[in-house]
PDB file of C-alpha atoms in Angstrom:
ATOM      1  CA  UNK A  11     -15.988 -59.985  19.475  1.00 29.00           C
ATOM      2  CA  UNK A  12     -18.644 -59.668  16.670  1.00 33.00           C
ATOM      3  CA  UNK A  13     -20.207 -62.702  14.772  1.00 34.00           C
ATOM      4  CA  UNK A  14     -19.672 -62.697  11.015  1.00 36.00           C
ATOM      5  CA  UNK A  15     -22.046 -64.350   8.707  1.00 38.00           C
ATOM      6  CA  UNK A  16     -19.277 -66.504   7.226  1.00 37.00           C
ATOM      7  CA  UNK A  17     -20.910 -66.642   3.685  1.00 36.00           C
ATOM      8  CA  UNK A  18     -19.089 -67.757   0.892  1.00 35.00           C
ATOM      9  CA  UNK A  19     -20.576 -65.861  -2.069  1.00 33.00           C
ATOM     10  CA  UNK A  20     -20.619 -62.136  -2.530  1.00 33.00           C
ATOM     11  CA  UNK A  21     -24.165 -60.477  -2.647  1.00 31.00           C
ATOM     12  CA  UNK A  22     -25.190 -56.797  -2.403  1.00 34.00           C
ATOM     13  CA  UNK A  23     -25.529 -57.025   1.301  1.00 37.00           C
ATOM     14  CA  UNK A  24     -22.194 -58.585   1.869  1.00 40.00           C
ATOM     15  CA  UNK A  25     -18.990 -56.878   1.964  1.00 45.00           C
ATOM     16  CA  UNK A  26     -15.518 -58.369   1.998  1.00 44.00           C
ATOM     17  CA  UNK A  27     -12.061 -57.361   3.134  1.00 47.00           C
ATOM     18  CA  UNK A  28      -9.082 -57.564   1.018  1.00 48.00           C
ATOM     19  CA  UNK A  29      -8.623 -61.383   1.810  1.00 50.00           C
ATOM     20  CA  UNK A  30     -12.261 -62.105   0.685  1.00 49.00           C
ATOM     21  CA  UNK A  31     -13.544 -62.752   4.173  1.00 49.00           C
ATOM     22  CA  UNK A  32     -17.114 -61.577   4.881  1.00 47.00           C
ATOM     23  CA  UNK A  33     -17.693 -58.430   6.758  1.00 46.00           C
ATOM     24  CA  UNK A  34     -21.342 -58.679   7.224  1.00 44.00           C
ATOM     25  CA  UNK A  35     -22.449 -58.875  10.739  1.00 41.00           C
ATOM     26  CA  UNK A  36     -25.102 -61.388  11.902  1.00 35.00           C
ATOM     27  CA  UNK A  37     -28.576 -59.878  12.682  1.00 35.00           C
ATOM     28  CA  UNK A  38     -30.212 -61.032  15.916  1.00 33.00           C
ATOM     29  CA  UNK A  39     -32.792 -63.177  14.207  1.00 35.00           C
ATOM     30  CA  UNK A  40     -29.951 -65.453  12.694  1.00 34.00           C
ATOM     31  CA  UNK A  41     -28.724 -68.575  14.413  1.00 33.00           C
ATOM     32  CA  UNK A  42     -25.709 -67.954  16.706  1.00 32.00           C
ATOM     33  CA  UNK A  43     -26.541 -64.309  17.198  1.00 30.00           C
ATOM     34  CA  UNK A  44     -25.798 -62.944  20.603  1.00 31.00           C
ATOM     35  CA  UNK A  45     -27.289 -60.018  22.394  1.00 29.00           C
ATOM     36  CA  UNK A  46     -28.665 -57.183  20.197  1.00 33.00           C
ATOM     37  CA  UNK A  47     -26.852 -53.733  19.980  1.00 34.00           C
ATOM     38  CA  UNK A  48     -28.860 -51.445  17.522  1.00 38.00           C
ATOM     39  CA  UNK A  49     -28.985 -53.094  14.155  1.00 37.00           C
ATOM     40  CA  UNK A  50     -26.070 -55.479  14.637  1.00 36.00           C
ATOM     41  CA  UNK A  51     -25.054 -58.110  17.093  1.00 37.00           C
ATOM     42  CA  UNK A  52     -22.377 -57.518  19.602  1.00 44.00           C
ATOM     43  CA  UNK A  53     -21.588 -60.492  21.679  1.00 40.00           C
ATOM     44  CA  UNK A  54     -18.715 -58.946  23.511  1.00 50.00           C
ATOM     45  CA  UNK A  55     -17.031 -55.461  23.017  1.00 66.00           C
ATOM     46  CA  UNK A  56     -13.297 -55.572  22.082  1.00 73.00           C
ATOM     47  CA  UNK A  57     -10.321 -53.444  22.030  1.00 81.00           C
ATOM     48  CA  UNK A  58     -10.039 -51.746  18.489  1.00 82.00           C
ATOM     49  CA  UNK A  59      -7.189 -53.223  16.556  1.00 82.00           C
ATOM     50  CA  UNK A  60      -6.363 -52.204  12.848  1.00 82.00           C
ATOM     51  CA  UNK A  61      -3.193 -54.526  12.485  1.00 85.00           C
ATOM     52  CA  UNK A  62      -2.990 -55.612   8.988  1.00 87.00           C
ATOM     53  CA  UNK A  63      -6.240 -53.897   7.787  1.00 88.00           C
ATOM     54  CA  UNK A  64      -6.110 -51.481   4.739  1.00 87.00           C
ATOM     55  CA  UNK A  65      -8.065 -48.333   4.540  1.00 83.00           C
ATOM     56  CA  UNK A  66     -10.802 -50.078   2.557  1.00 87.00           C
ATOM     57  CA  UNK A  67     -10.922 -52.665   5.117  1.00 90.00           C
ATOM     58  CA  UNK A  68     -11.347 -50.159   8.023  1.00 88.00           C
ATOM     59  CA  UNK A  69     -14.118 -48.556   6.062  1.00 89.00           C
ATOM     60  CA  UNK A  70     -16.048 -51.777   6.174  1.00 92.00           C
ATOM     61  CA  UNK A  71     -15.246 -52.948   9.690  1.00 91.00           C
ATOM     62  CA  UNK A  72     -15.554 -49.813  11.828  1.00 93.00           C
ATOM     63  CA  UNK A  73     -19.123 -49.373  12.790  1.00 94.00           C
ATOM     64  CA  UNK A  74     -20.462 -45.597  13.046  1.00 95.00           C
ATOM     65  CA  UNK A  75     -22.832 -44.430  15.477  1.00 96.00           C
ATOM     66  CA  UNK A  76     -25.996 -43.342  13.621  1.00 95.00           C
ATOM     67  CA  UNK A  77     -28.241 -40.509  14.965  1.00 93.00           C
ATOM     68  CA  UNK A  78     -31.605 -39.050  14.371  1.00 92.00           C
ATOM     69  CA  UNK A  79     -31.943 -35.222  14.155  1.00 91.00           C
ATOM     70  CA  UNK A  80     -32.260 -34.963  18.016  1.00 88.00           C
ATOM     71  CA  UNK A  81     -28.910 -36.665  18.666  1.00 86.00           C
ATOM     72  CA  UNK A  82     -30.602 -40.045  19.781  1.00 89.00           C
ATOM     73  CA  UNK A  83     -28.725 -43.127  18.693  1.00 92.00           C
ATOM     74  CA  UNK A  84     -30.825 -45.019  16.065  1.00 94.00           C
ATOM     75  CA  UNK A  85     -28.363 -47.636  14.828  1.00 95.00           C
ATOM     76  CA  UNK A  86     -24.957 -48.288  13.569  1.00 96.00           C
ATOM     77  CA  UNK A  87     -23.291 -48.681  10.160  1.00 95.00           C
ATOM     78  CA  UNK A  88     -19.875 -48.926   8.697  1.00 94.00           C
ATOM     79  CA  UNK A  89     -18.023 -45.922   7.717  1.00 92.00           C
ATOM     80  CA  UNK A  90     -18.279 -46.786   4.082  1.00 91.00           C
ATOM     81  CA  UNK A  91     -22.135 -46.762   4.073  1.00 92.00           C
ATOM     82  CA  UNK A  92     -22.282 -43.852   6.519  1.00 93.00           C
ATOM     83  CA  UNK A  93     -20.398 -41.716   4.086  1.00 89.00           C
ATOM     84  CA  UNK A  94     -22.321 -42.475   0.707  1.00 88.00           C
ATOM     85  CA  UNK A  95     -23.514 -39.221  -0.782  1.00 85.00           C
ATOM     86  CA  UNK A  96     -26.197 -40.037  -3.401  1.00 85.00           C
ATOM     87  CA  UNK A  97     -29.779 -38.614  -4.542  1.00 88.00           C
ATOM     88  CA  UNK A  98     -31.295 -40.474  -1.868  1.00 85.00           C
ATOM     89  CA  UNK A  99     -28.860 -39.291   0.877  1.00 83.00           C
ATOM     90  CA  UNK A 100     -27.437 -36.121  -0.133  1.00 86.00           C
ATOM     91  CA  UNK A 101     -25.957 -35.459   3.185  1.00 85.00           C
ATOM     92  CA  UNK A 102     -24.907 -39.049   3.936  1.00 89.00           C
ATOM     93  CA  UNK A 103     -26.146 -40.809   7.119  1.00 94.00           C
ATOM     94  CA  UNK A 104     -26.115 -38.641  10.124  1.00 94.00           C
ATOM     95  CA  UNK A 105     -23.405 -39.983  12.553  1.00 95.00           C
ATOM     96  CA  UNK A 106     -21.186 -38.959  15.480  1.00 94.00           C
ATOM     97  CA  UNK A 107     -17.844 -37.553  14.649  1.00 94.00           C
ATOM     98  CA  UNK A 108     -15.144 -35.520  16.232  1.00 93.00           C
ATOM     99  CA  UNK A 109     -12.301 -33.256  15.544  1.00 93.00           C
ATOM    100  CA  UNK A 110      -9.209 -32.644  17.554  1.00 94.00           C
ATOM    101  CA  UNK A 111      -7.218 -29.391  17.306  1.00 95.00           C
ATOM    102  CA  UNK A 112      -3.784 -29.251  19.169  1.00 94.00           C
ATOM    103  CA  UNK A 113      -1.931 -25.948  19.742  1.00 95.00           C
ATOM    104  CA  UNK A 114       1.550 -25.618  20.685  1.00 94.00           C
ATOM    105  CA  UNK A 115       2.862 -23.231  23.463  1.00 96.00           C
ATOM    106  CA  UNK A 116       2.813 -20.333  21.179  1.00 96.00           C
ATOM    107  CA  UNK A 117      -0.746 -20.798  19.883  1.00 95.00           C
ATOM    108  CA  UNK A 118       0.304 -22.592  16.604  1.00 95.00           C
ATOM    109  CA  UNK A 119      -2.216 -25.093  15.245  1.00 95.00           C
ATOM    110  CA  UNK A 120      -0.900 -28.591  14.253  1.00 95.00           C
ATOM    111  CA  UNK A 121      -2.385 -29.544  10.861  1.00 95.00           C
ATOM    112  CA  UNK A 122      -2.064 -32.813   9.105  1.00 93.00           C
ATOM    113  CA  UNK A 123      -2.281 -33.717   5.522  1.00 95.00           C
ATOM    114  CA  UNK A 124      -4.512 -36.840   4.991  1.00 91.00           C
ATOM    115  CA  UNK A 125      -2.914 -39.893   3.391  1.00 89.00           C
ATOM    116  CA  UNK A 126      -3.266 -40.297  -0.223  1.00 91.00           C
ATOM    117  CA  UNK A 127      -4.594 -43.841   0.479  1.00 84.00           C
ATOM    118  CA  UNK A 128      -7.655 -42.307   2.361  1.00 83.00           C
ATOM    119  CA  UNK A 129     -10.974 -43.095   0.727  1.00 78.00           C
ATOM    120  CA  UNK A 130     -12.692 -39.642   1.902  1.00 80.00           C
ATOM    121  CA  UNK A 131     -10.859 -36.435   1.152  1.00 85.00           C
ATOM    122  CA  UNK A 132      -7.384 -37.817   0.336  1.00 90.00           C
ATOM    123  CA  UNK A 133      -4.301 -35.533   0.467  1.00 94.00           C
ATOM    124  CA  UNK A 134      -6.614 -32.745   2.013  1.00 94.00           C
ATOM    125  CA  UNK A 135      -4.998 -30.494   4.714  1.00 95.00           C
ATOM    126  CA  UNK A 136      -7.122 -30.650   7.810  1.00 93.00           C
ATOM    127  CA  UNK A 137      -7.321 -30.352  11.433  1.00 93.00           C
ATOM    128  CA  UNK A 138      -4.985 -32.421  13.830  1.00 93.00           C
ATOM    129  CA  UNK A 139      -7.247 -35.278  13.843  1.00 92.00           C
ATOM    130  CA  UNK A 140     -10.830 -36.229  13.006  1.00 91.00           C
ATOM    131  CA  UNK A 141     -12.595 -39.758  13.104  1.00 93.00           C
ATOM    132  CA  UNK A 142     -15.654 -41.198  14.716  1.00 95.00           C
ATOM    133  CA  UNK A 143     -16.321 -42.745  17.864  1.00 96.00           C
ATOM    134  CA  UNK A 144     -17.224 -46.429  17.267  1.00 95.00           C
ATOM    135  CA  UNK A 145     -19.629 -49.000  18.811  1.00 94.00           C
ATOM    136  CA  UNK A 146     -18.489 -52.120  20.454  1.00 90.00           C
ATOM    137  CA  UNK A 147     -15.055 -50.778  21.588  1.00 91.00           C
ATOM    138  CA  UNK A 148     -13.241 -51.154  24.925  1.00 91.00           C
ATOM    139  CA  UNK A 149     -13.111 -48.702  26.530  1.00 93.00           C
ATOM    140  CA  UNK A 150     -16.549 -47.627  25.375  1.00 94.00           C
ATOM    141  CA  UNK A 151     -17.000 -44.621  22.734  1.00 95.00           C
ATOM    142  CA  UNK A 152     -20.689 -44.282  22.768  1.00 94.00           C
ATOM    143  CA  UNK A 153     -22.137 -41.094  24.582  1.00 93.00           C
ATOM    144  CA  UNK A 154     -26.080 -40.587  25.357  1.00 87.00           C
ATOM    145  CA  UNK A 155     -27.634 -37.466  24.553  1.00 83.00           C
ATOM    146  CA  UNK A 156     -27.386 -36.443  28.330  1.00 87.00           C
ATOM    147  CA  UNK A 157     -23.596 -36.942  28.142  1.00 91.00           C
ATOM    148  CA  UNK A 158     -23.334 -34.724  25.301  1.00 88.00           C
ATOM    149  CA  UNK A 159     -25.763 -31.999  26.863  1.00 90.00           C
ATOM    150  CA  UNK A 160     -23.738 -31.932  30.172  1.00 93.00           C
ATOM    151  CA  UNK A 161     -20.277 -32.157  28.449  1.00 91.00           C
ATOM    152  CA  UNK A 162     -19.262 -35.352  30.122  1.00 92.00           C
ATOM    153  CA  UNK A 163     -18.378 -37.168  26.721  1.00 94.00           C
ATOM    154  CA  UNK A 164     -16.190 -39.797  27.891  1.00 95.00           C
ATOM    155  CA  UNK A 165     -16.986 -41.956  24.749  1.00 95.00           C
ATOM    156  CA  UNK A 166     -15.724 -39.503  22.336  1.00 95.00           C
ATOM    157  CA  UNK A 167     -12.769 -38.618  24.570  1.00 95.00           C
ATOM    158  CA  UNK A 168     -11.959 -42.474  24.654  1.00 96.00           C
ATOM    159  CA  UNK A 169     -12.260 -42.465  20.749  1.00 95.00           C
ATOM    160  CA  UNK A 170      -9.877 -39.568  20.439  1.00 94.00           C
ATOM    161  CA  UNK A 171      -7.337 -41.146  22.511  1.00 94.00           C
ATOM    162  CA  UNK A 172      -7.808 -44.422  20.454  1.00 93.00           C
ATOM    163  CA  UNK A 173      -6.955 -42.139  17.247  1.00 91.00           C
ATOM    164  CA  UNK A 174      -3.965 -40.037  18.794  1.00 91.00           C
ATOM    165  CA  UNK A 175      -2.057 -43.083  19.890  1.00 86.00           C
TER     166      UNK A 175
END
C-alpha cells in the first residue's frame, strides 16, 4: 500500500487520475509517511491491479525503476515522467524496461499492434510484449545490478509474467 498526499487542489507537483484523486506519493519527511523506498514512501508492497484504470491513470500510477549509467537504482518515478523527451532530457529518464519475444513451433514471431489508446507509440507494430518492472509489487520486480550481471533476474521475470497474464 502506498500513502497518497490527499491534497484537494491541483498543483504542478500533483497528478490526478480521471476521477480527480491525487496520485502524488508522500515523501518520507511528511506526516504519516512509512519506510522510505527510494524517493517515495512504500508502507507495504501490493499486488499490481489495473482494474478500472485508464492508460493515462496507469502512466501516473506505475512507478518505474530509475537507473544511473552503471545500472544502479537511483530512485523511482511514474511512467509519464520517465518518458518525457525534452531539451533538458532528450533521452527521457534512464529506467528499467523489458521486451518479450514469443515464437511458435515453426519459428514465427508473435507480434502485436499497440492499442490506439496507448500514450506512447499508439498503433505501432512491435514485439510480443514490452513493459517495465515496477517498484512496490508482489511478487517483487526489482533486480540488483548483481542479479542482472549473473542472469538471475527474477524481478523482471515477475514483471513479464504480470504483463502476459
